[in-house]
PDB file of C-alpha atoms in Angstrom:
ATOM      1  CA  MET A 580     194.977  55.513 -33.332  1.00 43.00           C
ATOM      2  CA  SER A 581     194.808  56.583 -29.699  1.00 52.00           C
ATOM      3  CA  LEU A 582     197.966  57.198 -27.691  1.00 75.00           C
ATOM      4  CA  LEU A 583     196.245  55.945 -24.579  1.00 83.00           C
ATOM      5  CA  ARG A 584     196.599  52.241 -23.803  1.00 86.00           C
ATOM      6  CA  CYS A 585     195.085  50.024 -21.165  1.00 88.00           C
ATOM      7  CA  PRO A 586     197.689  49.185 -18.490  1.00 89.00           C
ATOM      8  CA  TYR A 587     196.225  45.676 -18.166  1.00 90.00           C
ATOM      9  CA  CYS A 588     195.900  44.435 -21.754  1.00 92.00           C
ATOM     10  CA  GLN A 589     197.607  47.237 -23.762  1.00 89.00           C
ATOM     11  CA  SER A 590     194.484  47.768 -25.886  1.00 89.00           C
ATOM     12  CA  ASN A 591     193.731  51.094 -27.567  1.00 89.00           C
ATOM     13  CA  ASP A 592     189.950  50.646 -27.290  1.00 90.00           C
ATOM     14  CA  ILE A 593     189.515  53.009 -24.321  1.00 89.00           C
ATOM     15  CA  SER A 594     186.493  55.049 -23.185  1.00 88.00           C
ATOM     16  CA  VAL A 595     186.536  58.031 -20.846  1.00 87.00           C
ATOM     17  CA  ILE A 596     184.157  57.918 -17.870  1.00 85.00           C
ATOM     18  CA  GLU A 597     183.397  61.034 -15.826  1.00 82.00           C
ATOM     19  CA  SER A 598     181.462  60.393 -12.657  1.00 74.00           C
ATOM     20  CA  PRO A 599     180.186  63.234 -10.474  1.00 74.00           C
ATOM     21  CA  ARG A 600     180.863  63.177  -6.758  1.00 69.00           C
ATOM     22  CA  HIS A 601     178.744  65.374  -4.527  1.00 65.00           C
ATOM     23  CA  LEU A 602     180.668  66.830  -1.627  1.00 64.00           C
ATOM     24  CA  PRO A 603     178.434  68.356   1.034  1.00 62.00           C
ATOM     25  CA  SER A 604     179.086  71.932   1.984  1.00 56.00           C
ATOM     26  CA  THR A 605     179.457  72.503   5.685  1.00 54.00           C
ATOM     27  CA  GLN A 606     177.795  75.372   7.462  1.00 52.00           C
ATOM     28  CA  THR A 607     178.415  74.509  11.088  1.00 50.00           C
ATOM     29  CA  SER A 608     179.058  78.051  12.311  1.00 50.00           C
ATOM     30  CA  THR A 609     175.445  79.170  11.820  1.00 55.00           C
ATOM     31  CA  SER A 610     174.011  76.072  13.486  1.00 58.00           C
ATOM     32  CA  GLN A 611     176.401  76.430  16.438  1.00 61.00           C
ATOM     33  CA  THR A 612     175.452  80.092  16.893  1.00 63.00           C
ATOM     34  CA  ALA A 613     171.760  79.219  16.746  1.00 65.00           C
ATOM     35  CA  SER A 614     172.134  76.537  19.415  1.00 70.00           C
ATOM     36  CA  LEU A 615     174.174  78.832  21.682  1.00 74.00           C
ATOM     37  CA  MET A 616     171.642  81.645  21.367  1.00 77.00           C
ATOM     38  CA  SER A 617     168.538  79.483  21.812  1.00 81.00           C
ATOM     39  CA  PRO A 618     166.013  80.565  24.460  1.00 83.00           C
ATOM     40  CA  ALA A 619     166.728  77.470  26.553  1.00 85.00           C
ATOM     41  CA  ALA A 620     170.492  78.048  26.545  1.00 86.00           C
ATOM     42  CA  LEU A 621     170.074  81.727  27.405  1.00 85.00           C
ATOM     43  CA  ALA A 622     167.593  80.876  30.159  1.00 87.00           C
ATOM     44  CA  ALA A 623     170.147  78.566  31.752  1.00 88.00           C
ATOM     45  CA  LEU A 624     172.792  81.259  31.416  1.00 86.00           C
ATOM     46  CA  GLY A 625     170.417  83.802  32.940  1.00 88.00           C
ATOM     47  CA  VAL A 626     169.771  81.532  35.927  1.00 88.00           C
ATOM     48  CA  SER A 627     173.483  81.064  36.606  1.00 86.00           C
ATOM     49  CA  VAL A 628     174.236  84.783  36.226  1.00 87.00           C
ATOM     50  CA  SER A 629     171.331  85.774  38.457  1.00 87.00           C
ATOM     51  CA  LYS A 630     172.511  83.388  41.186  1.00 86.00           C
ATOM     52  CA  THR A 631     175.953  85.018  41.221  1.00 85.00           C
ATOM     53  CA  LEU A 632     174.359  88.491  41.402  1.00 89.00           C
ATOM     54  CA  ASN A 633     171.955  87.485  44.220  1.00 90.00           C
ATOM     55  CA  ILE A 634     168.911  88.076  41.998  1.00 87.00           C
ATOM     56  CA  PRO A 635     166.040  85.570  41.980  1.00 89.00           C
ATOM     57  CA  PRO A 636     166.811  82.852  39.400  1.00 86.00           C
ATOM     58  CA  ILE A 637     163.372  83.184  37.810  1.00 89.00           C
ATOM     59  CA  ALA A 638     164.248  86.741  36.767  1.00 89.00           C
ATOM     60  CA  GLY A 639     167.406  85.539  35.029  1.00 88.00           C
ATOM     61  CA  ALA A 640     165.519  82.718  33.342  1.00 89.00           C
ATOM     62  CA  LEU A 641     162.825  85.081  32.063  1.00 89.00           C
ATOM     63  CA  ALA A 642     165.418  87.559  30.809  1.00 90.00           C
ATOM     64  CA  GLY A 643     167.240  84.743  29.000  1.00 88.00           C
ATOM     65  CA  VAL A 644     164.052  83.447  27.390  1.00 89.00           C
ATOM     66  CA  VAL A 645     163.077  86.939  26.220  1.00 90.00           C
ATOM     67  CA  ILE A 646     166.536  87.693  24.796  1.00 89.00           C
ATOM     68  CA  GLY A 647     166.704  84.258  23.156  1.00 86.00           C
ATOM     69  CA  GLY A 648     163.225  84.677  21.685  1.00 86.00           C
ATOM     70  CA  ILE A 649     164.108  88.055  20.221  1.00 88.00           C
ATOM     71  CA  TRP A 650     167.320  86.587  18.804  1.00 83.00           C
ATOM     72  CA  MET A 651     165.416  83.723  17.177  1.00 82.00           C
ATOM     73  CA  LEU A 652     162.947  86.160  15.610  1.00 83.00           C
ATOM     74  CA  LEU A 653     165.780  88.221  14.163  1.00 81.00           C
ATOM     75  CA  VAL A 654     167.617  85.176  12.822  1.00 76.00           C
ATOM     76  CA  ASP A 655     164.471  83.598  11.342  1.00 69.00           C
ATOM     77  CA  ASP A 656     163.729  86.745   9.344  1.00 56.00           C
ATOM     78  CA  GLU A 657     166.958  86.365   7.397  1.00 55.00           C
ATOM     79  CA  PRO A 658     166.499  84.462   4.126  1.00 55.00           C
ATOM     80  CA  GLN A 659     167.579  80.856   4.454  1.00 55.00           C
ATOM     81  CA  SER A 660     169.364  79.500   1.418  1.00 58.00           C
ATOM     82  CA  GLN A 661     169.882  75.809   0.968  1.00 59.00           C
ATOM     83  CA  PRO A 662     173.557  74.888   0.914  1.00 61.00           C
ATOM     84  CA  ARG A 663     174.405  73.614  -2.530  1.00 62.00           C
ATOM     85  CA  PRO A 664     176.618  70.543  -2.699  1.00 64.00           C
ATOM     86  CA  HIS A 665     179.972  70.964  -4.332  1.00 69.00           C
ATOM     87  CA  ILE A 666     180.237  68.726  -7.398  1.00 74.00           C
ATOM     88  CA  VAL A 667     183.605  67.282  -8.355  1.00 76.00           C
ATOM     89  CA  TYR A 668     183.988  65.204 -11.484  1.00 77.00           C
ATOM     90  CA  ARG A 669     186.283  62.203 -11.279  1.00 80.00           C
ATOM     91  CA  THR A 670     187.759  60.987 -14.567  1.00 84.00           C
ATOM     92  CA  GLU A 671     188.378  57.307 -15.149  1.00 87.00           C
ATOM     93  CA  TYR A 672     189.165  55.255 -18.201  1.00 88.00           C
ATOM     94  CA  TYR A 673     187.424  52.053 -19.225  1.00 89.00           C
ATOM     95  CA  CYS A 674     188.940  49.402 -21.450  1.00 90.00           C
ATOM     96  CA  ASN A 675     186.353  47.938 -23.821  1.00 90.00           C
ATOM     97  CA  ASP A 676     188.479  44.834 -24.428  1.00 91.00           C
ATOM     98  CA  CYS A 677     189.258  43.581 -20.922  1.00 92.00           C
ATOM     99  CA  ASP A 678     186.325  45.357 -19.175  1.00 90.00           C
ATOM    100  CA  ARG A 679     188.504  46.987 -16.537  1.00 89.00           C
ATOM    101  CA  SER A 680     188.584  50.582 -15.411  1.00 87.00           C
ATOM    102  CA  PHE A 681     191.664  52.511 -14.389  1.00 86.00           C
ATOM    103  CA  SER A 682     192.528  55.989 -13.232  1.00 83.00           C
ATOM    104  CA  PRO A 683     194.440  58.534 -15.337  1.00 78.00           C
ATOM    105  CA  ASN A 684     197.417  58.129 -13.002  1.00 76.00           C
ATOM    106  CA  MET A 685     197.728  54.445 -13.919  1.00 67.00           C
ATOM    107  CA  ARG A 686     197.989  54.849 -17.659  1.00 49.00           C
ATOM    108  CA  ASN A 687     201.217  54.050 -19.470  1.00 52.00           C
TER     109      ASN A 687
END
């Protein structure tokens, strides 16, 4: 005889259900760094810096593109691992008599 009872019909005919929930892992810091160090972003930065230093803007743009291209080559050489989702199992109970499910917190 099971000590667990259904809170709806008080039956002892209970089954345990474990359902996996996939929680995505977040890796926003690497994607933000990649977008900040892209050749286009560094070219725009180079243009604005060269204007303040009274250097032709094309020189700043070229320097930014070259630095951004080198950065992208260095970052692309690092091994890229796929982020694995975090799996959490949620436990529920199912009453075989009244066909209702309930959480462990609801049990009597």
